Amino acid sequence: MRKLSFTILLALSFGLVHAQTERHIEVESKVESTHETTIKGKKVPYKATAGTQPVWNEEGMPIASLFYTYYERTDVSDKTTRPLVISFNGGPGSASIWMHIAYTGPVVLKIDDEGYPLQPYGTKSNPHSILDVADIVYIDPVNTGYSRIIDTEVDRKTFFGINSDIKYLADWVNTFVTRAGRWSSPKYLIGESYGTTRVAGLVAQLQSAHWMYFNGVIMVSPTDLGIERGDAIHTSNYLPYYAATAWYHKALDSDLQTQDLDDFLPEVEAFTINELIPAVVKGGMLPAAERDAIATKYAHYSGLSKEVILEHNLLIPTNFFWKELLRDQGMTIGRLDSRYKGFDYAGTGARPDFDPALTAWNHAFAPSFQVYVKENLKYKTDLTYNLFGPVHPWDRSDENTGYDLGTAMRSNPYLHLMVQSGYFDGGTDFFNAKYNLWQIDPAGKMADRISWKGYRSGHMMYLRAEDLETSNEDIRQFIKNSLVGPDVPAKYN
């Protein structure tokens, strides 16, 4: 009997220890810490809150919990005029780590001036952070970062799709803003990559379903936003990006290579709109002489041969371009930042084996964040931080986010939009980003509220030291310029 009791006690003890150490996310948690940094030469004290907040179902039961990090400047007493920036990255399936510890937040990665990883890994103060002019919350959607599903019986479609993602995140943001007491603050959404799809839909959902109105939306390296363009237009629009990339790698003829990038790109853009797209639309009706002339110009601007352009019927896939441009050197170029070079197992083939840009970035971000979250934010967990989490299959049906954003802007005279693009981004290229803006505002009536900024870097333009400063300053000025004075009515004159 004694032996049996000891065995039972041992089993119970093991079960208790096991239960205490199993990996799980706390439905609600909060860890606060105080810090100080220097931004634009001035001291900025702030509080960081790392924690979790639930996602509820319609019955009010928690079905998931999202990890977030909230930075508040502590020497500002009046929050009614203090802007709040709500930040998302993309994927879908990507955590909000990228802009958090490399762009707008109070710390940035220890990397070299062009964005390549350095050891030992870590972070340093960000002298260009926008925390001097706005508080910021970084949010990890379900299954990204430390965010997890709690109710294992819930349908995954509740979270993993364009419109379901927007719906549950809008409700989460509504709760966060309420708990933080920020309803009266000027509010901004910022998203990167697929995060631009997310924030375009979110601003419309928050305005229409939660009656929460915004002063601005910032899109970093935007997607197509569901805006119709067709394969011919979409692929043709890549030519200005090809030209910028070829210029960077000194693959152009001397008459273009000796020009500054900003001087010759307008010429390429004009050719794309006025000659290339009309020619491609004609397809087999295009006369042979005209086809040859278009291919000759395309080759001149892209650094590719006229022969391969004709073989592709004037429509060069991005994968082929990344493999072909430096094929004679035995090198490939990066998808998300074509300044980065790599090499494949073999020089043959129509696409690179991997993206040398993304692999370099993963190398820098993952270990640095692990150190930062535990040592600086004091947030402890045994969960794996998912840079890219399991969110597929992702329902991409019924996407109208770009058009919804346009509707939100027309219905809210306060709402401004700024787009930031890297010239060397081949994942979400800069000229298709410009095309988005033309379609969001087809009548041209919101030109004074829409702006586009280009940078000589890639998808994460802020990884380049020079662009980290200029891109943050562009956000800072965008926020300042979109703030509204006291008693200025939201109306059209």
Coordinates of C-alpha atoms in Angstrom, one line a residue:
M1 CA 0.0 0.0 0.0
R2 CA 2.8 2.4 0.9
K3 CA 4.6 1.5 -2.3
L4 CA 1.4 2.1 -4.3
S5 CA 0.8 5.5 -2.6
F6 CA 4.4 6.5 -3.3
T7 CA 3.9 5.6 -7.0
I8 CA 0.7 7.5 -7.2
L9 CA 2.3 10.5 -5.5
L10 CA 5.2 10.4 -7.9
A11 CA 2.9 10.2 -10.9
L12 CA 0.8 13.1 -9.7
S13 CA 3.9 15.1 -9.0
F14 CA 5.2 14.5 -12.5
G15 CA 1.9 15.4 -14.0
L16 CA 1.9 18.7 -12.0
V17 CA 5.4 19.6 -13.2
H18 CA 4.5 18.7 -16.7
A19 CA 1.4 20.8 -16.6
Q20 CA 3.3 23.8 -15.2
T21 CA 6.0 23.6 -18.0
E22 CA 3.9 22.8 -21.0
R23 CA 4.0 25.3 -23.8
H24 CA 1.0 27.5 -24.1
I25 CA 0.1 31.1 -24.6
E26 CA -1.5 33.1 -21.8
V27 CA -4.9 34.3 -22.9
E28 CA -4.1 37.7 -21.3
S29 CA -0.8 38.9 -20.0
K30 CA 1.2 42.1 -19.6
V31 CA 4.8 42.9 -18.8
E32 CA 5.8 46.6 -18.6
S33 CA 9.3 48.1 -18.6
T34 CA 10.6 51.7 -18.8
H35 CA 13.3 52.9 -21.2
E36 CA 14.9 56.0 -22.7
T37 CA 16.3 56.6 -26.1
T38 CA 17.6 59.5 -28.2
I39 CA 15.7 60.4 -31.4
K40 CA 16.8 63.2 -33.7
G41 CA 19.2 64.3 -30.9
K42 CA 16.5 64.6 -28.2
K43 CA 15.9 62.3 -25.2
V44 CA 12.6 60.3 -25.4
P45 CA 11.5 58.4 -22.3
Y46 CA 9.0 55.6 -23.0
K47 CA 7.2 52.6 -21.6
A48 CA 7.1 49.3 -23.4
T49 CA 4.3 46.8 -22.8
A50 CA 4.7 43.3 -24.1
G51 CA 1.6 41.1 -23.7
T52 CA -1.3 39.1 -25.0
Q53 CA -4.9 40.0 -25.6
P54 CA -7.7 37.6 -26.6
V55 CA -9.7 37.2 -29.8
W56 CA -13.3 36.4 -28.8
N57 CA -16.0 34.6 -30.7
E58 CA -19.6 35.9 -31.0
E59 CA -20.5 34.3 -27.6
G60 CA -17.7 36.2 -25.9
M61 CA -15.4 33.2 -25.4
P62 CA -11.7 33.5 -26.2
I63 CA -10.7 31.5 -29.3
A64 CA -7.2 32.9 -29.8
S65 CA -4.7 35.2 -28.2
L66 CA -2.5 37.8 -29.9
F67 CA 0.9 38.9 -28.8
Y68 CA 1.6 42.6 -29.1
T69 CA 4.2 45.2 -28.1
Y70 CA 3.1 48.7 -27.2
Y71 CA 5.4 51.7 -26.9
E72 CA 4.2 54.9 -25.2
R73 CA 6.2 58.1 -24.8
T74 CA 5.9 58.9 -21.1
D75 CA 6.6 62.6 -21.0
V76 CA 3.4 63.4 -22.9
S77 CA 0.4 63.9 -20.6
D78 CA -2.3 64.6 -23.2
K79 CA -3.1 61.5 -25.3
T80 CA -6.0 63.2 -27.1
T81 CA -3.6 64.8 -29.5
R82 CA -0.9 62.2 -29.4
P83 CA -1.0 60.0 -32.6
L84 CA -1.2 56.2 -32.3
V85 CA 0.3 54.0 -35.0
I86 CA -1.0 50.4 -35.4
S87 CA 1.6 48.3 -37.1
F88 CA 1.3 45.0 -39.1
N89 CA 3.6 43.1 -41.3
G90 CA 2.5 40.7 -44.0
G91 CA 3.0 37.2 -45.4
P92 CA 0.3 36.2 -44.9
G93 CA 1.8 34.3 -42.0
S94 CA 4.5 36.8 -41.1
A95 CA 5.0 38.2 -37.6
S96 CA 5.3 41.9 -37.0
I97 CA 9.0 41.6 -36.1
W98 CA 10.3 43.2 -39.2
M99 CA 9.2 46.8 -38.8
H100 CA 9.3 46.4 -35.0
I101 CA 13.0 45.9 -34.6
A102 CA 14.3 47.3 -37.9
Y103 CA 12.2 50.3 -38.9
T104 CA 9.9 52.5 -36.8
G105 CA 10.4 51.2 -33.3
P106 CA 12.9 52.5 -30.6
V107 CA 15.5 49.8 -31.5
V108 CA 16.9 48.4 -34.7
L109 CA 19.1 45.5 -35.7
K110 CA 22.8 45.5 -35.5
I111 CA 23.5 45.1 -39.2
D112 CA 25.8 46.7 -41.7
D113 CA 24.8 49.8 -43.7
E114 CA 23.4 47.8 -46.6
G115 CA 21.4 45.4 -44.4
Y116 CA 23.6 42.4 -44.2
P117 CA 23.7 40.4 -40.9
L118 CA 26.6 40.9 -38.4
Q119 CA 27.6 38.9 -35.4
P120 CA 27.2 39.0 -32.5
Y121 CA 23.5 39.4 -33.1
G122 CA 21.5 42.1 -31.3
T123 CA 19.8 45.4 -31.4
K124 CA 20.8 49.0 -30.8
S125 CA 18.9 52.3 -30.3
N126 CA 17.1 53.7 -33.3
P127 CA 17.9 57.4 -33.6
H128 CA 15.3 57.7 -36.4
S129 CA 12.3 56.0 -34.7
I130 CA 8.9 57.7 -35.1
L131 CA 8.3 57.3 -31.3
D132 CA 9.1 61.0 -30.8
V133 CA 5.9 61.9 -32.7
A134 CA 3.6 58.8 -32.2
D135 CA 3.0 55.9 -29.9
I136 CA 3.2 52.5 -31.7
V137 CA 1.7 49.1 -31.2
Y138 CA 3.0 46.1 -33.1
I139 CA 0.6 43.2 -33.5
D140 CA 1.2 39.5 -34.4
P141 CA -1.8 37.9 -36.1
V142 CA -2.9 34.4 -35.2
N143 CA -0.1 31.7 -35.5
T144 CA 2.6 34.4 -36.1
G145 CA 5.1 35.4 -33.4
Y146 CA 3.8 34.2 -30.1
S147 CA 0.1 34.5 -31.1
R148 CA -1.8 31.2 -31.1
I149 CA -5.3 29.6 -31.5
I150 CA -6.7 28.7 -28.1
D151 CA -9.9 26.9 -29.1
T152 CA -8.7 23.9 -31.1
E153 CA -12.3 23.3 -32.3
V154 CA -12.6 26.6 -34.0
D155 CA -12.7 26.7 -37.8
R156 CA -9.4 27.8 -39.2
K157 CA -11.3 29.9 -41.8
T158 CA -12.1 32.2 -38.9
F159 CA -8.6 33.5 -39.1
F160 CA -6.9 32.5 -42.4
G161 CA -8.3 34.4 -45.3
I162 CA -8.3 38.0 -46.6
N163 CA -11.7 39.0 -45.2
S164 CA -11.7 36.8 -42.1
D165 CA -8.2 38.2 -41.1
I166 CA -9.6 41.8 -41.5
K167 CA -12.7 41.0 -39.5
Y168 CA -11.2 39.5 -36.4
L169 CA -8.3 42.0 -36.3
A170 CA -10.7 44.9 -36.5
D171 CA -12.4 43.6 -33.4
W172 CA -9.1 43.1 -31.7
V173 CA -7.9 46.6 -32.5
N174 CA -11.2 48.0 -31.3
T175 CA -10.7 46.3 -27.9
F176 CA -7.0 47.4 -27.7
V177 CA -7.8 51.1 -28.5
T178 CA -10.6 51.0 -25.9
R179 CA -8.4 49.4 -23.2
A180 CA -5.6 51.8 -23.9
G181 CA -7.9 54.8 -23.8
R182 CA -6.9 56.0 -27.3
W183 CA -10.3 56.6 -29.0
S184 CA -9.7 60.4 -29.1
S185 CA -6.1 60.1 -30.4
P186 CA -5.3 60.6 -34.1
K187 CA -4.9 57.1 -35.4
Y188 CA -2.8 55.6 -38.2
L189 CA -2.4 52.1 -39.7
I190 CA 0.9 51.0 -41.2
G191 CA 1.4 47.7 -43.1
E192 CA 4.2 46.1 -45.0
S193 CA 3.8 43.7 -48.0
Y194 CA 0.7 41.6 -47.4
G195 CA 0.2 43.9 -44.4
T196 CA -0.8 46.5 -46.9
T197 CA -3.7 44.3 -48.0
R198 CA -4.5 43.9 -44.3
V199 CA -4.5 47.6 -43.4
A200 CA -6.4 48.6 -46.6
G201 CA -9.2 46.4 -45.6
L202 CA -8.9 47.2 -41.9
V203 CA -9.3 50.9 -42.3
A204 CA -12.5 50.3 -44.2
Q205 CA -13.8 47.7 -41.7
L206 CA -12.9 49.8 -38.7
Q207 CA -14.7 52.8 -40.1
S208 CA -17.8 51.0 -41.3
A209 CA -18.3 48.4 -38.6
H210 CA -16.6 49.9 -35.5
W211 CA -17.0 53.6 -36.3
M212 CA -13.3 54.2 -35.7
Y213 CA -11.9 56.8 -38.0
F214 CA -8.3 57.3 -39.0
N215 CA -6.0 60.1 -40.1
G216 CA -3.7 58.0 -42.2
V217 CA -2.7 54.8 -43.8
I218 CA 1.0 54.0 -44.6
M219 CA 1.8 51.3 -47.0
V220 CA 5.3 49.9 -47.2
S221 CA 6.0 47.8 -50.3
P222 CA 2.3 47.2 -51.2
T223 CA 0.7 44.2 -52.8
D224 CA -1.8 44.5 -55.7
L225 CA -4.6 45.1 -53.2
G226 CA -7.0 43.2 -55.3
I227 CA -7.0 45.9 -58.0
E228 CA -7.7 44.4 -61.4
R229 CA -5.0 44.8 -64.0
G230 CA -4.6 41.4 -65.8
D231 CA -1.4 39.5 -66.4
A232 CA -0.4 41.6 -69.4
I233 CA -0.4 44.9 -67.5
H234 CA 0.9 43.4 -64.3
T235 CA 3.9 41.8 -66.0
S236 CA 4.6 44.8 -68.2
N237 CA 4.6 47.0 -65.1
Y238 CA 7.7 45.2 -63.9
L239 CA 9.9 46.8 -66.6
P240 CA 10.8 50.0 -64.6
Y241 CA 11.9 47.7 -61.7
Y242 CA 14.0 45.6 -64.2
A243 CA 15.6 48.8 -65.4
A244 CA 16.4 50.0 -61.9
T245 CA 17.9 46.6 -61.0
A246 CA 20.0 46.5 -64.2
W247 CA 21.2 50.0 -63.5
Y248 CA 22.3 49.0 -60.0
H249 CA 24.3 46.0 -61.4
K250 CA 25.8 48.1 -64.2
A251 CA 24.2 46.0 -66.9
L252 CA 22.9 48.8 -69.1
D253 CA 24.4 50.6 -72.1
S254 CA 26.5 53.6 -71.2
D255 CA 23.8 56.2 -72.3
L256 CA 21.6 55.0 -69.4
Q257 CA 24.3 53.8 -67.0
T258 CA 25.8 57.2 -66.7
Q259 CA 22.5 58.8 -65.8
D260 CA 21.2 59.1 -62.3
L261 CA 18.5 56.5 -61.5
D262 CA 15.9 59.2 -60.9
D263 CA 16.7 60.9 -64.2
F264 CA 16.1 57.9 -66.5
L265 CA 13.3 56.0 -64.7
P266 CA 10.6 58.4 -65.9
E267 CA 11.6 57.6 -69.5
V268 CA 11.2 53.8 -68.8
E269 CA 7.8 54.4 -67.1
A270 CA 6.6 56.4 -70.0
F271 CA 7.7 53.7 -72.4
T272 CA 5.9 51.1 -70.3
I273 CA 2.6 52.9 -70.2
N274 CA 2.6 54.4 -73.7
E275 CA 4.3 51.7 -75.8
L276 CA 4.8 48.4 -74.1
I277 CA 1.4 47.8 -72.6
P278 CA -0.5 48.7 -75.8
A279 CA 1.9 46.4 -77.8
V280 CA 1.4 43.5 -75.4
V281 CA -2.4 43.9 -75.4
K282 CA -2.3 43.5 -79.2
G283 CA -0.8 40.1 -78.9
G284 CA -0.7 38.3 -82.2
M285 CA -2.1 41.3 -84.0
L286 CA 1.2 43.2 -83.3
P287 CA 3.1 43.7 -86.6
A288 CA 6.5 42.0 -86.7
A289 CA 8.4 45.2 -87.2
E290 CA 6.7 46.9 -84.3
R291 CA 7.3 43.8 -82.1
D292 CA 11.0 43.9 -83.0
A293 CA 11.2 47.7 -82.1
I294 CA 9.5 47.1 -78.8
A295 CA 11.8 44.2 -77.9
T296 CA 14.8 46.3 -78.9
K297 CA 13.7 49.1 -76.5
Y298 CA 12.9 46.6 -73.8
A299 CA 16.3 45.1 -74.0
H300 CA 17.9 48.5 -73.8
Y301 CA 16.1 49.3 -70.6
S302 CA 16.3 45.9 -68.9
G303 CA 19.8 44.6 -69.6
L304 CA 18.4 41.4 -71.2
S305 CA 18.9 40.3 -74.7
K306 CA 16.3 41.1 -77.4
E307 CA 16.2 37.4 -78.3
V308 CA 15.0 36.2 -74.8
I309 CA 12.4 39.1 -74.8
L310 CA 11.0 37.9 -78.1
E311 CA 11.0 34.3 -76.9
H312 CA 8.8 35.4 -74.0
N313 CA 6.5 37.4 -76.2
L314 CA 7.5 40.7 -74.5
L315 CA 6.3 39.4 -71.1
I316 CA 9.4 38.6 -68.9
P317 CA 8.5 36.7 -65.7
T318 CA 10.2 37.9 -62.6
N319 CA 11.7 34.5 -61.8
F320 CA 13.4 34.4 -65.2
F321 CA 14.8 37.9 -64.7
W322 CA 16.3 37.1 -61.3
K323 CA 18.1 34.1 -62.9
E324 CA 19.0 35.7 -66.3
L325 CA 20.3 39.2 -65.6
L326 CA 23.7 38.0 -64.2
R327 CA 23.7 34.5 -65.6
D328 CA 26.9 35.2 -67.6
Q329 CA 28.6 36.0 -64.2
G330 CA 27.2 32.8 -62.6
M331 CA 25.1 34.8 -60.2
T332 CA 21.5 35.3 -59.3
I333 CA 19.8 38.3 -57.8
G334 CA 17.4 38.6 -54.8
R335 CA 13.6 38.7 -55.2
L336 CA 12.9 41.0 -52.3
D337 CA 16.0 43.1 -52.8
S338 CA 17.8 42.7 -56.1
R339 CA 20.9 44.4 -54.7
Y340 CA 21.7 41.0 -53.0
K341 CA 23.4 38.4 -55.1
G342 CA 23.6 34.6 -54.7
F343 CA 24.5 31.6 -56.8
D344 CA 22.7 28.3 -57.6
Y345 CA 23.6 24.7 -57.8
A346 CA 23.6 25.1 -61.6
G347 CA 23.6 28.0 -64.0
T348 CA 20.8 26.5 -66.1
G349 CA 17.1 26.9 -65.4
A350 CA 14.5 29.5 -65.4
R351 CA 14.4 30.5 -61.8
P352 CA 16.8 30.9 -58.8
D353 CA 17.1 28.2 -56.2
F354 CA 16.6 30.6 -53.3
D355 CA 16.2 34.3 -52.5
P356 CA 19.6 35.6 -51.2
A357 CA 17.9 38.7 -49.7
L358 CA 15.4 36.8 -47.5
T359 CA 17.9 34.3 -46.2
A360 CA 20.2 37.1 -45.2
W361 CA 17.4 38.9 -43.3
N362 CA 16.2 35.7 -41.5
H363 CA 19.8 35.3 -40.4
A364 CA 19.7 38.7 -38.7
F365 CA 16.2 39.0 -37.3
A366 CA 15.4 35.7 -35.6
P367 CA 18.3 35.5 -33.0
S368 CA 18.2 39.3 -32.4
F369 CA 14.5 39.3 -31.5
Q370 CA 14.9 36.4 -29.1
V371 CA 17.5 38.3 -27.2
Y372 CA 15.5 41.6 -27.3
V373 CA 12.1 40.2 -26.2
K374 CA 13.6 38.4 -23.1
E375 CA 16.3 40.8 -22.0
N376 CA 14.8 44.2 -22.9
L377 CA 11.1 43.6 -22.8
K378 CA 11.3 41.1 -20.0
Y379 CA 8.7 38.8 -21.7
K380 CA 9.3 35.2 -20.9
T381 CA 7.8 32.2 -22.7
D382 CA 8.8 28.8 -24.0
L383 CA 6.8 29.3 -27.2
T384 CA 8.6 29.4 -30.5
Y385 CA 8.4 32.9 -32.1
N386 CA 7.1 32.2 -35.6
L387 CA 8.7 34.5 -38.0
F388 CA 6.5 32.7 -40.5
G389 CA 3.6 30.8 -39.0
P390 CA 1.2 28.0 -40.3
V391 CA -1.7 29.9 -41.8
H392 CA -2.3 28.1 -45.0
P393 CA -4.5 27.4 -46.9
W394 CA -5.3 31.2 -47.0
D395 CA -8.6 32.2 -48.6
R396 CA -7.9 34.8 -51.2
S397 CA -11.4 35.0 -52.6
D398 CA -13.4 38.2 -52.8
E399 CA -10.5 40.6 -52.4
N400 CA -11.5 44.3 -52.8
T401 CA -9.2 45.9 -50.3
G402 CA -7.8 48.5 -52.6
Y403 CA -11.2 49.6 -53.7
D404 CA -12.4 49.5 -50.1
L405 CA -9.5 51.8 -49.2
G406 CA -10.7 54.3 -51.8
T407 CA -14.2 54.2 -50.5
A408 CA -12.9 54.8 -46.9
M409 CA -10.9 57.8 -48.1
R410 CA -13.8 59.3 -50.0
S411 CA -16.1 58.9 -47.0
N412 CA -13.5 60.4 -44.5
P413 CA -12.0 63.7 -45.6
Y414 CA -9.4 63.4 -42.8
L415 CA -7.9 60.2 -44.2
H416 CA -4.5 60.4 -46.0
L417 CA -2.5 57.7 -47.7
M418 CA 1.3 57.4 -48.2
V419 CA 3.0 54.6 -50.1
Q420 CA 6.7 53.7 -49.6
S421 CA 8.5 51.5 -52.2
G422 CA 12.0 50.3 -52.8
Y423 CA 13.2 50.6 -56.4
F424 CA 14.9 47.2 -56.1
D425 CA 12.0 45.3 -54.7
G426 CA 10.9 42.5 -57.0
G427 CA 8.3 41.0 -54.7
T428 CA 6.1 44.1 -54.6
D429 CA 7.5 46.4 -57.3
F430 CA 7.3 50.1 -57.2
F431 CA 5.6 50.7 -60.5
N432 CA 2.7 48.4 -59.7
A433 CA 2.4 50.3 -56.4
K434 CA 2.0 53.5 -58.4
Y435 CA -0.6 51.8 -60.6
N436 CA -2.5 51.0 -57.4
L437 CA -2.8 54.7 -56.5
W438 CA -4.1 55.6 -60.0
Q439 CA -6.9 53.1 -59.5
I440 CA -7.7 53.9 -55.9
D441 CA -8.3 57.5 -57.0
P442 CA -9.3 57.2 -60.7
A443 CA -10.9 60.6 -60.7
G444 CA -7.8 62.3 -59.3
K445 CA -9.9 64.1 -56.6
M446 CA -7.7 62.9 -53.7
A447 CA -4.3 63.8 -55.1
D448 CA -3.7 66.2 -52.2
R449 CA -4.1 63.3 -49.8
I450 CA -2.1 60.6 -51.6
S451 CA 1.7 60.4 -51.9
W452 CA 4.3 58.0 -53.1
K453 CA 7.9 57.8 -51.9
G454 CA 10.7 55.8 -53.6
Y455 CA 14.0 54.5 -52.0
R456 CA 17.2 53.0 -53.4
S457 CA 16.8 49.7 -51.7
G458 CA 14.4 46.8 -51.7
H459 CA 11.3 45.4 -50.0
M460 CA 12.6 46.4 -46.5
M461 CA 14.0 49.7 -47.6
Y462 CA 14.8 50.6 -44.0
L463 CA 17.5 48.0 -43.8
R464 CA 19.7 50.3 -45.7
A465 CA 21.1 52.9 -43.3
E466 CA 20.5 55.9 -45.5
D467 CA 16.9 54.9 -46.2
L468 CA 16.2 54.1 -42.5
E469 CA 16.6 57.8 -41.9
T470 CA 14.8 59.1 -44.9
S471 CA 11.8 56.7 -44.8
N472 CA 11.2 57.3 -41.1
E473 CA 11.4 61.1 -41.7
D474 CA 8.8 60.7 -44.5
I475 CA 6.5 58.9 -42.0
R476 CA 7.1 61.6 -39.4
Q477 CA 6.2 64.4 -41.9
F478 CA 3.2 62.4 -43.2
I479 CA 1.9 62.2 -39.6
K480 CA 2.5 65.9 -38.9
N481 CA 0.9 66.9 -42.2
S482 CA -2.2 64.8 -41.8
L483 CA -3.0 66.0 -38.2
V484 CA -6.0 68.3 -38.1
G485 CA -6.2 71.5 -36.1
P486 CA -8.8 72.0 -33.4
D487 CA -12.3 72.6 -34.6
V488 CA -11.5 71.8 -38.2
P489 CA -14.6 70.0 -39.6
A490 CA -14.3 66.8 -41.7
K491 CA -16.1 68.0 -44.8
Y492 CA -15.5 68.8 -48.5
N493 CA -15.8 72.4 -49.4

